Coordinates of C-alpha atoms and ligand atoms in Angstrom, one line a residue:
M1 CA 0.0 0.0 0.0
G2 CA 1.0 3.6 -0.2
R3 CA 3.5 5.1 -2.5
P4 CA 6.6 3.4 -3.8
G5 CA 10.1 4.0 -2.6
R6 CA 11.0 5.6 0.6
R7 CA 10.3 9.2 1.6
W8 CA 10.9 11.3 4.5
L9 CA 8.6 13.9 6.0
L10 CA 10.5 15.7 8.6
S11 CA 8.5 17.9 10.9
C12 CA 8.4 20.5 12.7
I13 CA 7.8 21.2 16.3
T14 CA 10.7 23.1 17.9
G15 CA 12.8 20.9 20.1
F16 CA 10.7 17.9 20.2
A17 CA 9.2 15.6 17.7
F18 CA 9.5 14.4 14.2
A19 CA 7.3 12.5 11.8
F20 CA 8.8 10.0 9.5
L21 CA 7.1 8.9 6.4
W22 CA 8.5 5.5 5.8
L23 CA 7.6 2.5 3.6
A24 CA 8.3 -1.0 4.6
D25 CA 10.6 -3.2 2.5
P26 CA 9.4 -6.7 3.3
T27 CA 12.2 -8.2 1.4
T28 CA 14.5 -7.6 4.4
S29 CA 12.7 -10.1 6.6
P30 CA 15.3 -12.5 8.0
N31 CA 14.6 -16.2 7.9
N32 CA 17.8 -17.4 9.6
L33 CA 16.7 -17.9 13.1
Q34 CA 19.5 -17.8 15.6
V35 CA 19.7 -18.7 19.2
L36 CA 17.1 -16.8 21.1
R37 CA 18.0 -14.7 24.1
K38 CA 15.9 -16.1 26.8
F39 CA 14.3 -14.1 29.6
A40 CA 13.3 -15.9 32.7
F41 CA 10.6 -13.5 33.7
Q42 CA 7.6 -15.1 35.1
V43 CA 4.1 -14.0 34.4
S44 CA 1.2 -14.7 36.6
W45 CA -2.4 -13.6 36.7
T46 CA -4.2 -12.6 39.9
T47 CA -7.6 -13.8 38.9
K48 CA -8.6 -17.2 37.8
E49 CA -9.6 -16.0 34.4
I50 CA -6.7 -15.7 32.0
L51 CA -7.5 -13.2 29.4
Y52 CA -4.1 -12.8 27.8
R53 CA -1.2 -15.1 27.4
L54 CA 2.5 -14.2 26.8
D55 CA 3.6 -14.9 23.3
V56 CA 7.0 -16.4 24.1
G57 CA 7.9 -16.6 20.4
W58 CA 7.6 -12.8 19.8
P59 CA 9.9 -11.5 18.5
N60 CA 11.8 -14.3 16.8
R61 CA 15.1 -12.7 17.6
P62 CA 15.0 -10.8 20.9
E63 CA 18.8 -10.1 20.6
H64 CA 17.8 -7.1 18.6
F65 CA 16.8 -5.4 21.9
T66 CA 20.2 -3.9 22.7
G67 CA 19.1 -0.8 24.7
T68 CA 16.5 0.3 27.2
T69 CA 13.2 -0.2 25.5
F70 CA 11.1 2.9 26.3
C71 CA 8.1 2.6 24.1
V72 CA 6.4 0.6 21.4
A73 CA 3.8 1.6 18.7
I74 CA 1.7 -0.7 16.4
D75 CA 0.8 0.2 12.9
S76 CA -2.1 -2.2 12.6
L77 CA -2.7 -1.4 8.9
S78 CA 0.7 -2.5 7.9
G79 CA 1.2 -5.1 10.7
L80 CA 4.4 -3.3 11.9
V81 CA 5.7 -2.9 15.4
Y82 CA 8.1 0.0 16.1
V83 CA 10.2 -0.1 19.2
A84 CA 12.3 2.8 20.4
Q85 CA 15.2 2.2 22.7
R86 CA 17.8 4.3 24.5
G87 CA 21.5 3.6 24.8
N88 CA 24.9 4.4 23.3
N89 CA 26.0 3.2 19.9
I90 CA 22.8 1.3 19.2
P91 CA 20.0 1.8 16.7
K92 CA 17.2 3.9 18.3
V93 CA 14.2 2.5 16.5
L94 CA 13.7 -1.2 15.7
V95 CA 11.0 -2.3 13.3
F96 CA 9.4 -5.8 13.6
T97 CA 6.3 -7.4 12.1
E98 CA 3.4 -8.3 14.3
D99 CA 4.4 -11.9 13.5
G100 CA 7.8 -11.3 15.2
Y101 CA 10.2 -10.8 12.3
F102 CA 12.8 -8.1 12.6
L103 CA 12.8 -5.9 9.5
R104 CA 15.2 -3.0 10.1
S105 CA 16.5 -0.4 12.4
W106 CA 16.9 3.4 12.3
N107 CA 19.4 5.6 13.9
Y108 CA 18.8 8.9 12.2
T109 CA 17.5 11.9 14.1
V110 CA 16.4 10.1 17.2
D111 CA 18.5 10.9 20.3
T112 CA 16.7 10.0 23.5
P113 CA 13.2 8.6 22.6
H114 CA 10.5 8.5 25.2
G115 CA 7.1 7.9 23.5
I116 CA 6.2 6.6 20.1
F117 CA 3.0 6.6 18.0
A118 CA 2.3 5.1 14.6
A119 CA -0.3 7.1 12.7
S120 CA -0.8 5.3 9.4
T121 CA -3.6 5.8 6.9
L122 CA -4.1 4.0 3.6
H123 CA -2.1 6.7 1.9
E124 CA 0.9 7.1 4.1
Q125 CA 2.7 5.7 7.1
S126 CA 4.1 8.0 9.7
V127 CA 5.6 7.5 13.1
W128 CA 5.9 10.1 15.8
I129 CA 8.5 10.0 18.5
T130 CA 8.8 12.3 21.5
D131 CA 12.4 12.9 22.0
V132 CA 13.8 14.3 25.3
G133 CA 17.3 14.7 24.0
S134 CA 18.7 17.0 21.4
V135 CA 17.0 17.4 18.1
L136 CA 18.4 17.4 14.6
G137 CA 17.9 20.5 12.6
T138 CA 16.3 22.8 15.1
P139 CA 17.7 24.0 18.4
G140 CA 16.6 21.5 20.9
K141 CA 15.7 23.8 23.7
K142 CA 13.6 22.9 26.6
G143 CA 11.0 25.5 27.6
T144 CA 7.5 26.5 28.6
G145 CA 6.7 28.7 25.6
L146 CA 3.7 28.4 23.4
T147 CA 4.8 30.7 20.5
P148 CA 6.9 29.1 19.4
L149 CA 5.9 25.9 21.1
Q150 CA 8.5 24.5 23.4
F151 CA 8.5 21.3 25.4
D152 CA 10.4 19.7 28.2
N153 CA 10.5 15.9 28.5
P154 CA 7.4 15.4 26.3
A155 CA 6.2 12.0 27.4
E156 CA 3.9 10.8 24.7
L157 CA 1.5 11.8 21.9
Y158 CA -1.5 10.5 20.1
V159 CA -2.7 11.3 16.6
D160 CA -6.4 10.8 15.9
D161 CA -8.0 9.9 12.6
T162 CA -8.4 13.5 11.6
G163 CA -4.7 14.2 12.1
D164 CA -5.1 16.2 15.3
I165 CA -2.4 15.7 17.8
Y166 CA -2.6 15.3 21.6
I167 CA 0.6 15.8 23.5
V168 CA 1.4 15.1 27.2
D169 CA 4.4 17.3 28.3
G170 CA 5.8 16.0 30.3
D171 CA 7.7 13.5 32.2
G172 CA 8.9 15.5 35.3
G173 CA 10.2 18.5 33.4
L174 CA 9.2 22.1 33.4
N175 CA 5.7 21.5 32.1
N176 CA 2.6 19.7 33.2
R177 CA 0.5 20.1 30.1
L178 CA -2.0 18.4 27.8
I179 CA -2.0 20.1 24.4
K180 CA -4.2 19.5 21.4
L181 CA -2.7 20.7 18.1
S182 CA -4.2 20.7 14.7
Q183 CA -2.4 19.0 11.8
D184 CA -0.6 22.3 11.1
F185 CA 0.5 22.6 14.7
M186 CA -1.9 25.3 15.8
I187 CA -3.0 25.0 19.5
L188 CA -6.7 24.0 19.6
W189 CA -6.8 23.8 23.4
L190 CA -4.6 23.1 26.3
H191 CA -4.5 22.5 30.0
G192 CA -1.2 23.6 31.4
E193 CA -1.2 23.8 35.1
R194 CA 0.6 21.7 37.6
G195 CA -1.6 20.6 40.6
T196 CA -3.9 18.1 42.0
G197 CA -7.3 19.6 41.1
P198 CA -9.4 18.9 38.0
A199 CA -7.5 19.4 34.7
K200 CA -4.2 19.9 36.5
F201 CA -1.4 17.5 36.2
N202 CA 1.7 16.0 37.9
I203 CA 3.6 14.1 35.3
P204 CA 1.1 13.5 32.5
H205 CA 2.8 10.4 31.0
S206 CA 0.5 8.9 28.4
V207 CA -2.5 9.9 26.3
T208 CA -5.1 8.2 24.1
V209 CA -8.4 9.0 22.6
D210 CA -11.5 6.7 22.6
S211 CA -14.2 6.2 20.0
A212 CA -16.6 8.3 22.1
G213 CA -14.5 11.4 21.6
R214 CA -12.8 11.4 25.0
V215 CA -9.2 12.0 25.7
W216 CA -7.6 9.8 28.5
V217 CA -4.5 11.0 30.2
A218 CA -2.4 8.9 32.6
D219 CA -1.7 11.6 35.3
R220 CA 1.0 9.5 36.9
G221 CA 2.2 11.7 39.8
N222 CA -1.4 12.3 40.8
K223 CA -2.2 8.6 40.7
R224 CA -5.2 9.0 38.4
I225 CA -6.5 9.0 34.9
Q226 CA -8.2 12.2 33.8
V227 CA -10.7 12.4 31.0
F228 CA -11.5 15.3 28.6
D229 CA -13.8 16.1 25.8
K230 CA -11.8 15.8 22.6
D231 CA -13.4 18.8 20.8
T232 CA -13.7 21.3 23.7
G233 CA -11.1 20.1 26.1
E234 CA -13.7 20.2 28.8
W235 CA -12.8 18.1 31.9
L236 CA -15.1 15.1 32.1
G237 CA -13.8 13.3 35.2
A238 CA -11.1 11.3 36.8
W239 CA -10.4 7.8 38.0
N240 CA -8.5 7.6 41.3
N241 CA -9.7 4.4 42.9
C242 CA -7.7 1.9 40.8
F243 CA -4.3 3.5 41.3
T244 CA -3.9 4.1 45.0
E245 CA -0.7 2.0 45.1
E246 CA 0.9 3.6 42.1
G247 CA 0.0 6.0 39.3
P248 CA -0.6 4.8 35.7
S249 CA 2.3 5.1 33.3
S250 CA 0.5 4.1 30.1
V251 CA -3.1 4.1 28.8
R252 CA -4.6 2.5 25.7
F253 CA -7.9 1.0 24.6
T254 CA -8.6 -2.5 23.2
P255 CA -9.9 -2.2 19.6
D256 CA -13.4 -3.2 20.7
G257 CA -13.4 -0.2 23.0
K258 CA -14.4 -2.4 26.0
Y259 CA -11.3 -2.2 28.0
V260 CA -8.6 0.2 29.1
I261 CA -5.1 -1.3 29.3
V262 CA -3.0 0.5 32.0
A263 CA 0.6 -0.1 32.9
Q264 CA 2.0 0.5 36.4
L265 CA 5.7 0.8 36.2
N266 CA 7.2 0.1 39.6
L267 CA 4.6 -2.5 40.4
S268 CA 5.5 -4.3 37.1
R269 CA 1.8 -4.7 36.5
V270 CA -0.6 -4.4 33.6
L271 CA -4.3 -3.8 34.4
L272 CA -7.3 -4.5 32.3
V273 CA -10.0 -2.0 33.3
A274 CA -13.6 -1.9 32.2
A275 CA -14.1 1.1 29.8
P276 CA -17.2 3.1 30.6
P277 CA -19.9 3.7 28.0
V278 CA -20.5 7.1 26.5
G279 CA -21.4 9.6 29.2
S280 CA -20.3 9.6 32.8
I281 CA -17.0 7.8 33.3
G282 CA -18.0 6.6 36.8
N283 CA -15.4 4.8 38.9
C284 CA -12.8 2.5 37.6
S285 CA -13.1 -1.2 37.9
V286 CA -10.2 -3.6 37.3
I287 CA -11.2 -6.7 35.4
N288 CA -7.9 -8.5 35.2
T289 CA -4.3 -8.0 36.2
I290 CA -1.2 -9.3 34.5
Q291 CA 1.5 -9.4 37.1
L292 CA 4.9 -9.3 35.5
A293 CA 8.1 -10.3 37.4
D294 CA 9.7 -7.9 39.8
Q295 CA 11.8 -5.2 38.0
V296 CA 10.4 -5.8 34.6
L297 CA 9.1 -2.2 34.7
P298 CA 6.4 -1.8 32.0
H299 CA 6.8 1.8 30.8
L300 CA 4.6 2.4 27.8
L301 CA 2.4 0.0 25.8
D302 CA 0.4 -0.2 22.7
V303 CA -2.5 -2.4 21.5
S304 CA -2.9 -3.9 18.0
G305 CA -6.0 -2.6 16.4
K306 CA -6.2 -5.8 14.3
T307 CA -5.5 -8.6 16.8
G308 CA -6.0 -6.9 20.2
A309 CA -2.5 -8.0 21.2
I310 CA -0.8 -5.9 23.8
Y311 CA 2.8 -5.0 23.3
V312 CA 4.6 -3.8 26.4
A313 CA 7.9 -1.9 26.5
E314 CA 9.7 -3.0 29.6
I315 CA 12.5 -0.7 30.7
G316 CA 13.7 -3.0 33.4
A317 CA 13.7 -6.2 31.4
K318 CA 15.0 -4.2 28.3
Q319 CA 12.6 -5.9 25.9
V320 CA 9.2 -5.6 24.4
Q321 CA 6.8 -8.5 25.1
K322 CA 3.6 -9.4 23.4
Y323 CA 0.5 -10.6 25.2
V324 CA -2.3 -12.1 23.0
P325 CA -5.9 -12.4 23.9
V326 CA -6.9 -15.9 24.9
E327 CA -9.3 -17.5 22.4
G328 CA -12.9 -17.0 23.4
Y329 CA -12.6 -14.2 25.8
F330 CA -12.5 -11.5 23.2
P331 CA -14.5 -12.8 20.3
S332 CA -14.3 -9.5 18.5
F333 CA -10.6 -9.7 18.0
T334 CA -9.3 -13.2 18.8
H335 CA -8.0 -15.0 15.8
S336 CA -6.4 -18.4 15.4
Ligands
NAG401 C1 22.9 2.2 13.7 O1 24.0 2.3 14.6 C2 24.6 1.1 15.0 C3 25.6 1.3 16.0 O2 26.4 2.4 15.6 C4 25.1 0.4 13.7 O3 25.6 -0.9 14.1 C5 24.0 0.2 12.8 O4 24.5 -0.4 11.6 C6 23.3 1.5 12.4 N1 22.1 1.3 11.7 C7 21.6 2.1 10.7 C8 20.3 1.7 10.1 O5 22.2 3.1 10.4
NAG402 C1 9.5 4.2 40.5 O1 10.6 4.1 41.4 C2 11.7 5.0 41.2 C3 12.8 4.6 42.1 O2 12.3 4.4 43.4 C4 11.2 6.4 41.3 O3 12.2 7.3 41.1 C5 10.0 6.6 40.4 O4 9.4 7.9 40.6 C6 8.9 5.6 40.6 N1 7.9 5.7 39.5 C7 6.6 5.7 39.8 C8 5.8 5.8 38.6 O5 6.2 5.6 40.9
NAG403 C1 -17.3 5.9 43.2 O1 -16.8 5.4 44.4 C2 -17.0 6.3 45.5 C3 -16.3 5.9 46.7 O2 -16.1 4.5 46.7 C4 -18.5 6.4 45.7 O3 -18.8 7.3 46.7 C5 -19.2 6.9 44.4 O4 -20.6 6.9 44.5 C6 -18.8 6.0 43.2 N1 -19.3 6.6 42.0 C7 -19.8 6.0 41.1 C8 -20.3 6.7 39.9 O5 -20.0 4.8 41.1

């Protein structure tokens, strides 16, 4: 799909993020399996129902994980998995297929990646990366400004179907902001105050948008998820009750919209939370917990829109792992 060849679209926001337009070359898929790096991390579930299982065969060659794997993004249209990792003298972005084959790596223009998002349409593939290091081409200056826009430790972003961009800035830096930008980087609305009250933040770490037009923000330092109207920015509510032990570090929806998948970093835990219907968000209710081994440290995660598989970037274990829905529990997206 898409256009032939390889093109770059380099954007555009001072000191922070780039988009790459990149087309996969499937001919680079390796077929020479080598010895796998084995991780002896145990996984257990705290309830009897097992809704997801670890796919131990993903990826085929885990030795490609050579750094600290901060984030992962799924391009469900193309079946690609992008992993960004930090470290010296290593490629910063790794590209795998959802089947587990390693395709290629990128080094260019990425310094210290934090969050990643794949925003593909039928016409083009793009990947956004929030980068907390220096930035190629433009002065990578941290700041609080709005004109021009400046960031400090931007944690993650989300691009919706219309191309609008939601940014959480940031991860313990100068700013505690949720910003909505249009495709041409005009500010549509923002909440920019540090604090504990409604629409204030303390380390807004992850952001996603649901099909009901609500924006969900993992407000990690405040141990809650806050919810906003996508069009107006109006505050719709907060969930506190599921995160009393530790704040959420990542938030994503399953493709059927029924569950919110939340990572808790230091607890090494992934929660499956019931997603509220349109209207009041009510209280949060944990349906299932995937307890990872101690020190695995799930940082950010993404969910495949096609298969419902959860890919978790683990900064402690230095790998990305894939959890697939157990047949029968999620009829809308389990496949054989
Ligand atoms: C990226 O950098 C690493 C380490 O310097 C090197 O081994 C690798 O070939 C580079 N990859 C690309 C795609 O430039
Ligand atoms: C996790 O623990 C580290 C080290 O104790 C701490 O610096 C960090 O703030 C904790 N993160 C969260 C999300 O609680
Ligand atoms: C949420 O929980 C609180 C405290 O447990 C309770 O007072 C409140 O009525 C609940 N709200 C909803 C919408 O269920």
